[in-house]
Amino acid sequence: MSSAVRLALALIKKYRLEGPPGVYQLYRIARSEGIILTRFPFKGRVRGRYVRTGDGIALLTVKKGLSRPELKHMLAYGLGQHCLNVTSGIYVDGLTGRGEEENAAEDFAALLLLPPGTGSAGVDFLKIHEVADAFHIPAPLVRRRFNLEERLAGREHVVQENAPFPAGARPAAGRLQA
């Protein structure tokens, strides 16, 4: 199990998340973890910026005007960078070839936004976009979350955009336990 998964599960347990957190809940968690939150009118594809100074000050700045799913993503991603002890990071929408730290923060965000135990038996019949719409989470993060579940279970099945979830891929199944 990766450090991103371990740290996300620890945060889920610490804050007793039993379902997908809302924006306000993510703000409270970030503040409780010592992160200063700000908004800035970034131009272009920049969605957020995380910086930790040498004296331990942590600052997460998110782009003004983000939709609820994008805002939740940036808050969870920033929490991931913070918990993974990243000193500086920037999130640029559509950037390919992300590094190890960025991928770890994305795994953290995907797990935090869809914690173990989320969903029901009927989730097998839902599609990625239906889960994304229901919980206000970007579809790529939902896909990442279920692919993460598959990797940890050793199945390596990649969940496609419009395919029903495999039976073992729903959040309540597999090895992810808070």
Coordinates of N, CA and C in Angstrom, one line a residue:
M1 N 0.9 -1.2 0.0 CA 0.0 0.0 0.0 C 0.9 1.2 0.0
S2 N 0.6 2.2 -0.9 CA 1.4 3.4 -1.0 C 1.3 4.3 0.2
S3 N 2.2 5.2 0.4 CA 2.1 6.2 1.5 C 0.9 7.1 1.3
A4 N 0.6 7.4 0.0 CA -0.6 8.3 -0.2 C -1.9 7.6 0.3
V5 N -2.0 6.3 0.0 CA -3.2 5.6 0.5 C -3.2 5.5 2.0
R6 N -2.1 5.2 2.6 CA -2.0 5.1 4.1 C -2.3 6.4 4.7
L7 N -1.8 7.5 4.2 CA -2.1 8.8 4.8 C -3.5 9.2 4.6
A8 N -4.1 8.9 3.4 CA -5.5 9.3 3.2 C -6.4 8.5 4.1
L9 N -6.1 7.2 4.3 CA -6.9 6.4 5.2 C -6.8 6.9 6.6
A10 N -5.6 7.3 7.0 CA -5.4 7.9 8.4 C -6.2 9.2 8.6
L11 N -6.2 10.0 7.6 CA -7.0 11.3 7.6 C -8.5 11.0 7.7
I12 N -8.9 10.0 6.9 CA -10.3 9.6 6.8 C -10.8 9.1 8.2
K13 N -9.9 8.3 8.9 CA -10.2 7.8 10.2 C -10.2 8.9 11.2
K14 N -9.2 9.8 11.1 CA -9.0 10.9 12.1 C -10.3 11.8 12.1
Y15 N -10.8 12.1 10.9 CA -12.0 13.0 10.8 C -13.3 12.2 10.7
R16 N -13.2 10.9 10.8 CA -14.4 10.1 10.8 C -15.3 10.3 9.6
L17 N -14.7 10.3 8.4 CA -15.4 10.5 7.2 C -16.1 9.2 6.8
E18 N -17.4 9.2 6.7 CA -18.2 8.0 6.4 C -18.7 8.1 5.0
G19 N -18.5 9.2 4.3 CA -18.9 9.4 2.9 C -18.1 10.5 2.3
P20 N -18.4 10.9 1.1 CA -17.7 11.9 0.4 C -17.9 13.3 1.2
P21 N -16.8 13.9 1.5 CA -16.8 15.2 2.2 C -17.3 16.3 1.3
G22 N -18.0 17.3 1.9 CA -18.4 18.5 1.2 C -17.3 19.5 1.2
V23 N -17.5 20.6 0.5 CA -16.5 21.7 0.5 C -16.3 22.2 1.9
Y24 N -17.3 22.5 2.6 CA -17.1 23.1 4.0 C -16.3 22.1 4.8
Q25 N -16.6 20.8 4.8 CA -15.9 19.8 5.6 C -14.4 19.8 5.1
L26 N -14.1 19.9 3.9 CA -12.7 19.9 3.4 C -12.0 21.2 3.9
Y27 N -12.7 22.3 3.9 CA -12.1 23.5 4.4 C -11.7 23.3 5.9
R28 N -12.7 22.8 6.7 CA -12.4 22.6 8.1 C -11.2 21.6 8.3
I29 N -11.2 20.6 7.6 CA -10.1 19.6 7.7 C -8.7 20.3 7.4
A30 N -8.7 21.1 6.3 CA -7.5 21.8 5.9 C -7.0 22.7 7.0
R31 N -8.0 23.5 7.5 CA -7.6 24.4 8.6 C -7.1 23.7 9.8
S32 N -7.8 22.6 10.1 CA -7.4 21.8 11.3 C -6.0 21.2 11.1
E33 N -5.6 21.0 9.9 CA -4.3 20.4 9.6 C -3.2 21.5 9.5
G34 N -3.6 22.8 9.7 CA -2.7 23.9 9.7 C -2.4 24.5 8.4
I35 N -3.3 24.3 7.5 CA -3.2 24.9 6.1 C -3.9 26.3 6.1
I36 N -3.2 27.3 5.6 CA -3.8 28.6 5.4 C -4.5 28.5 4.0
L37 N -5.7 28.8 3.8 CA -6.4 28.7 2.6 C -6.7 30.1 2.0
T38 N -6.4 30.3 0.7 CA -6.7 31.6 0.0 C -7.2 31.3 -1.4
R39 N -7.8 32.3 -2.0 CA -8.3 32.2 -3.4 C -7.6 33.3 -4.2
F40 N -7.3 33.0 -5.4 CA -6.6 33.9 -6.3 C -7.1 33.7 -7.7
P41 N -7.2 34.8 -8.5 CA -7.7 34.7 -9.9 C -6.6 34.2 -10.8
F42 N -6.1 33.0 -10.6 CA -5.1 32.5 -11.6 C -5.6 32.6 -13.0
K43 N -4.8 32.8 -13.9 CA -5.1 32.9 -15.3 C -4.8 31.5 -16.0
G44 N -5.5 31.2 -17.0 CA -5.2 30.0 -17.8 C -5.6 28.7 -17.0
R45 N -4.8 27.7 -17.2 CA -5.2 26.4 -16.7 C -4.7 26.1 -15.2
V46 N -4.1 27.0 -14.6 CA -3.7 26.9 -13.2 C -4.9 26.8 -12.3
R47 N -5.0 25.7 -11.5 CA -6.2 25.5 -10.7 C -5.9 25.7 -9.2
G48 N -4.6 25.5 -8.8 CA -4.2 25.6 -7.4 C -2.7 25.6 -7.2
R49 N -2.3 26.1 -6.1 CA -0.9 26.1 -5.7 C -0.7 25.8 -4.2
Y50 N 0.2 24.9 -3.9 CA 0.5 24.6 -2.5 C 1.9 24.9 -2.2
V51 N 2.2 25.6 -1.1 CA 3.6 25.9 -0.7 C 3.7 25.7 0.8
R52 N 4.8 25.1 1.2 CA 5.1 24.9 2.6 C 6.5 25.6 2.7
T53 N 6.6 26.5 3.7 CA 7.8 27.3 3.9 C 8.7 26.5 4.8
G54 N 10.0 26.9 4.9 CA 11.0 26.2 5.7 C 10.6 26.3 7.2
D55 N 9.8 27.3 7.6 CA 9.4 27.4 9.0 C 8.1 26.7 9.3
G56 N 7.6 25.9 8.3 CA 6.4 25.1 8.5 C 5.0 25.8 8.2
I57 N 5.0 26.9 7.6 CA 3.8 27.6 7.2 C 3.3 26.9 5.9
A58 N 2.1 26.5 5.9 CA 1.5 25.8 4.7 C 0.4 26.7 4.1
L59 N 0.5 26.9 2.8 CA -0.5 27.8 2.2 C -1.0 27.1 0.9
L60 N -2.4 27.0 0.8 CA -3.0 26.4 -0.3 C -3.8 27.5 -1.0
T61 N -3.5 27.9 -2.2 CA -4.3 28.9 -2.9 C -5.0 28.2 -4.1
V62 N -6.3 28.4 -4.1 CA -7.1 27.8 -5.2 C -7.6 28.9 -6.1
K63 N -7.9 28.6 -7.3 CA -8.4 29.6 -8.3 C -9.8 30.0 -7.9
K64 N -10.0 31.3 -8.0 CA -11.4 31.8 -7.8 C -12.3 31.4 -8.9
G65 N -13.5 31.1 -8.5 CA -14.5 30.7 -9.5 C -14.6 29.3 -10.0
L66 N -13.9 28.4 -9.3 CA -14.0 27.0 -9.6 C -15.3 26.4 -9.3
S67 N -15.8 25.4 -10.1 CA -17.0 24.8 -9.8 C -16.9 23.9 -8.5
R68 N -18.0 23.5 -8.0 CA -17.9 22.7 -6.7 C -17.0 21.4 -6.9
P69 N -17.2 20.7 -8.0 CA -16.3 19.5 -8.1 C -14.8 19.9 -8.2
E70 N -14.5 21.0 -9.0 CA -13.1 21.4 -9.1 C -12.5 21.9 -7.8
L71 N -13.4 22.6 -7.0 CA -12.9 23.1 -5.7 C -12.7 22.0 -4.7
K72 N -13.6 21.0 -4.7 CA -13.3 19.8 -3.8 C -12.1 19.1 -4.3
H73 N -11.8 19.0 -5.6 CA -10.6 18.3 -6.0 C -9.4 19.1 -5.6
M74 N -9.4 20.4 -5.7 CA -8.2 21.2 -5.4 C -7.9 21.2 -3.8
L75 N -9.0 21.2 -3.0 CA -8.8 21.1 -1.6 C -8.3 19.7 -1.2
A76 N -8.8 18.7 -1.8 CA -8.3 17.3 -1.5 C -6.9 17.1 -2.0
Y77 N -6.6 17.7 -3.2 CA -5.2 17.6 -3.7 C -4.2 18.3 -2.9
G78 N -4.6 19.5 -2.4 CA -3.7 20.3 -1.5 C -3.5 19.6 -0.2
L79 N -4.6 19.0 0.3 CA -4.4 18.2 1.6 C -3.5 17.0 1.3
G80 N -3.5 16.4 0.2 CA -2.6 15.3 -0.2 C -1.2 15.8 -0.2
Q81 N -1.0 17.0 -0.9 CA 0.4 17.5 -0.9 C 0.9 17.8 0.5
H82 N 0.0 18.4 1.3 CA 0.4 18.7 2.7 C 0.8 17.4 3.5
C83 N -0.1 16.4 3.4 CA 0.1 15.2 4.2 C 1.3 14.4 3.7
L84 N 1.6 14.6 2.4 CA 2.8 13.9 1.8 C 4.1 14.7 1.9
N85 N 4.0 15.8 2.7 CA 5.2 16.7 2.9 C 5.8 17.2 1.7
V86 N 5.0 17.5 0.7 CA 5.5 18.2 -0.5 C 5.8 19.7 -0.1
T87 N 6.9 20.2 -0.6 CA 7.2 21.6 -0.2 C 6.6 22.6 -1.1
S88 N 6.4 22.2 -2.4 CA 5.8 23.1 -3.3 C 5.1 22.4 -4.5
G89 N 4.0 22.8 -4.9 CA 3.3 22.1 -6.0 C 2.3 23.1 -6.7
I90 N 2.1 22.8 -7.9 CA 1.1 23.6 -8.7 C 0.3 22.6 -9.5
Y91 N -1.0 22.9 -9.5 CA -1.9 22.0 -10.3 C -2.3 22.8 -11.6
V92 N -2.0 22.2 -12.7 CA -2.3 22.8 -14.0 C -3.2 21.8 -14.7
D93 N -4.4 22.2 -15.0 CA -5.4 21.4 -15.6 C -4.9 20.9 -17.0
G94 N -5.1 19.6 -17.2 CA -4.7 19.0 -18.5 C -3.2 18.7 -18.6
L95 N -2.4 18.9 -17.6 CA -1.0 18.7 -17.7 C -0.7 17.2 -17.7
T96 N 0.0 16.7 -18.7 CA 0.4 15.3 -18.8 C 1.8 15.1 -18.3
G97 N 2.1 13.9 -18.1 CA 3.5 13.6 -17.6 C 3.7 14.1 -16.2
R98 N 2.8 13.9 -15.3 CA 2.9 14.4 -13.9 C 3.9 13.5 -13.2
G99 N 4.6 14.1 -12.2 CA 5.6 13.3 -11.5 C 5.0 12.5 -10.4
E100 N 5.9 11.8 -9.7 CA 5.5 10.9 -8.6 C 4.7 11.6 -7.5
E101 N 5.1 12.8 -7.1 CA 4.4 13.5 -6.0 C 3.0 13.9 -6.5
E102 N 2.9 14.4 -7.7 CA 1.6 14.8 -8.2 C 0.6 13.6 -8.3
N103 N 1.2 12.4 -8.8 CA 0.3 11.2 -8.8 C -0.1 10.7 -7.4
A104 N 0.8 10.8 -6.5 CA 0.5 10.4 -5.1 C -0.6 11.4 -4.5
A105 N -0.4 12.7 -4.8 CA -1.5 13.6 -4.3 C -2.8 13.4 -5.0
E106 N -2.8 13.0 -6.2 CA -4.1 12.6 -6.9 C -4.7 11.4 -6.3
D107 N -3.9 10.3 -6.0 CA -4.4 9.1 -5.4 C -5.0 9.5 -4.0
F108 N -4.3 10.3 -3.3 CA -4.8 10.8 -2.0 C -6.1 11.5 -2.1
A109 N -6.2 12.4 -3.1 CA -7.5 13.2 -3.3 C -8.6 12.2 -3.7
A110 N -8.3 11.3 -4.6 CA -9.4 10.4 -5.1 C -9.9 9.5 -3.9
L111 N -9.0 9.1 -3.0 CA -9.5 8.3 -1.9 C -10.2 9.1 -0.9
L112 N -9.7 10.3 -0.6 CA -10.3 11.2 0.4 C -11.7 11.6 -0.1
L113 N -11.9 11.8 -1.4 CA -13.2 12.3 -1.9 C -14.2 11.1 -2.0
L114 N -13.7 9.9 -2.1 CA -14.6 8.7 -2.1 C -14.1 7.7 -1.1
P115 N -14.3 7.9 0.2 CA -13.7 7.1 1.2 C -14.3 5.6 1.1
P116 N -13.5 4.7 1.7 CA -14.1 3.3 1.8 C -15.4 3.3 2.5
G117 N -16.3 2.5 2.0 CA -17.6 2.4 2.6 C -18.6 3.3 1.9
T118 N -18.2 4.2 1.0 CA -19.1 5.0 0.2 C -19.8 4.2 -0.8
G119 N -21.1 4.5 -1.0 CA -21.8 3.7 -2.0 C -22.7 2.7 -1.4
S120 N -23.2 1.9 -2.3 CA -24.2 0.8 -1.9 C -24.0 -0.3 -2.9
A121 N -24.8 -1.3 -2.7 CA -24.8 -2.5 -3.6 C -25.1 -2.1 -5.0
G122 N -25.9 -1.1 -5.2 CA -26.4 -0.6 -6.5 C -25.3 0.1 -7.3
V123 N -24.2 0.4 -6.7 CA -23.1 1.2 -7.4 C -22.5 0.4 -8.5
D124 N -22.7 -0.9 -8.5 CA -22.1 -1.7 -9.7 C -22.8 -1.3 -11.0
F125 N -23.9 -0.7 -10.9 CA -24.7 -0.4 -12.2 C -24.5 1.1 -12.5
L126 N -23.8 1.8 -11.7 CA -23.6 3.3 -12.0 C -22.4 3.4 -12.9
K127 N -22.4 4.5 -13.7 CA -21.3 4.8 -14.5 C -20.4 5.9 -13.8
I128 N -19.2 6.1 -14.3 CA -18.3 7.0 -13.8 C -19.0 8.4 -13.6
H129 N -19.6 8.9 -14.7 CA -20.2 10.2 -14.7 C -21.3 10.3 -13.7
E130 N -22.1 9.2 -13.5 CA -23.2 9.2 -12.5 C -22.7 9.3 -11.1
V131 N -21.6 8.7 -10.8 CA -21.0 8.8 -9.4 C -20.4 10.2 -9.3
A132 N -19.8 10.7 -10.3 CA -19.2 12.1 -10.3 C -20.3 13.1 -10.1
D133 N -21.4 13.0 -10.8 CA -22.5 13.9 -10.6 C -23.1 13.8 -9.2
A134 N -23.3 12.6 -8.8 CA -24.0 12.4 -7.5 C -23.2 13.0 -6.3
F135 N -21.9 12.9 -6.4 CA -21.0 13.3 -5.2 C -20.3 14.6 -5.5
H136 N -20.5 15.2 -6.7 CA -19.8 16.5 -7.1 C -18.3 16.3 -7.0
I137 N -17.8 15.3 -7.8 CA -16.4 15.0 -7.9 C -16.1 14.9 -9.3
P138 N -14.9 15.5 -9.8 CA -14.6 15.3 -11.2 C -14.5 13.8 -11.6
A139 N -15.0 13.5 -12.8 CA -15.0 12.2 -13.3 C -13.7 11.5 -13.4
P140 N -12.6 12.2 -13.8 CA -11.3 11.6 -13.8 C -10.8 11.1 -12.4
L141 N -11.3 11.8 -11.3 CA -10.9 11.4 -10.0 C -11.7 10.1 -9.6
V142 N -13.0 10.1 -10.0 CA -13.8 8.9 -9.7 C -13.1 7.7 -10.4
R143 N -12.7 7.9 -11.7 CA -12.1 6.8 -12.4 C -10.8 6.4 -11.7
R144 N -10.0 7.3 -11.3 CA -8.7 7.1 -10.5 C -9.0 6.3 -9.3
R145 N -10.1 6.7 -8.6 CA -10.4 6.0 -7.3 C -10.7 4.5 -7.5
F146 N -11.5 4.2 -8.5 CA -11.9 2.8 -8.7 C -10.7 2.0 -9.3
N147 N -9.9 2.7 -10.2 CA -8.7 2.0 -10.7 C -7.7 1.8 -9.5
L148 N -7.6 2.7 -8.6 CA -6.8 2.5 -7.4 C -7.3 1.3 -6.6
E149 N -8.6 1.1 -6.4 CA -9.1 0.0 -5.8 C -8.7 -1.3 -6.5
E150 N -8.8 -1.3 -7.8 CA -8.5 -2.5 -8.6 C -7.0 -2.8 -8.4
R151 N -6.1 -1.8 -8.5 CA -4.7 -2.0 -8.3 C -4.4 -2.6 -7.0
L152 N -5.0 -2.1 -5.9 CA -4.7 -2.6 -4.6 C -5.2 -4.0 -4.4
A153 N -6.3 -4.4 -5.1 CA -6.8 -5.7 -5.0 C -6.1 -6.7 -5.9
G154 N -5.1 -6.1 -6.7 CA -4.3 -7.0 -7.6 C -5.0 -7.4 -8.9
R155 N -6.1 -6.7 -9.3 CA -6.8 -7.0 -10.4 C -6.4 -6.3 -11.7
E156 N -5.8 -5.1 -11.5 CA -5.3 -4.3 -12.6 C -6.3 -4.0 -13.8
H157 N -7.6 -4.2 -13.5 CA -8.6 -3.8 -14.5 C -8.8 -2.3 -14.5
V158 N -8.8 -1.8 -15.7 CA -9.0 -0.3 -15.8 C -10.4 0.0 -16.0
V159 N -11.0 0.8 -15.2 CA -12.4 1.1 -15.3 C -12.6 2.2 -16.4
Q160 N -13.4 1.9 -17.4 CA -13.6 2.8 -18.5 C -14.6 3.8 -18.2
E161 N -14.6 4.9 -18.9 CA -15.5 6.0 -18.7 C -17.0 5.7 -18.6
N162 N -17.5 4.9 -19.5 CA -19.0 4.6 -19.6 C -19.3 3.2 -19.3
A163 N -18.3 2.4 -18.7 CA -18.6 1.0 -18.4 C -19.1 0.9 -17.0
P164 N -20.0 0.0 -16.7 CA -20.4 -0.3 -15.4 C -19.2 -0.7 -14.5
F165 N -19.3 -0.4 -13.2 CA -18.2 -0.7 -12.4 C -18.1 -2.2 -12.2
P166 N -16.9 -2.8 -12.2 CA -16.9 -4.3 -11.9 C -17.3 -4.5 -10.5
A167 N -17.8 -5.6 -10.2 CA -18.4 -5.9 -8.8 C -17.5 -5.6 -7.7
G168 N -16.2 -5.9 -7.8 CA -15.3 -5.6 -6.7 C -14.7 -4.2 -6.7
A169 N -15.1 -3.4 -7.6 CA -14.5 -2.1 -7.7 C -15.2 -1.0 -6.9
R170 N -16.3 -1.3 -6.4 CA -17.0 -0.2 -5.7 C -16.3 0.1 -4.4
P171 N -16.4 1.3 -3.8 CA -15.6 1.7 -2.7 C -15.8 0.9 -1.5
A172 N -16.9 0.2 -1.2 CA -17.0 -0.6 0.0 C -16.3 -1.9 -0.1
A173 N -15.8 -2.3 -1.3 CA -15.2 -3.6 -1.5 C -13.7 -3.5 -1.5
G174 N -13.0 -4.6 -1.6 CA -11.5 -4.6 -1.7 C -10.8 -4.4 -0.4
R175 N -9.5 -4.0 -0.5 CA -8.7 -3.9 0.7 C -8.6 -2.5 1.3
L176 N -9.3 -1.6 0.8 CA -9.2 -0.2 1.4 C -10.2 -0.2 2.6
Q177 N -9.6 -0.2 3.8 CA -10.4 -0.1 5.0 C -9.8 1.0 5.8
A178 N -10.7 1.9 6.3 CA -10.2 3.0 7.2 C -9.9 2.5 8.6

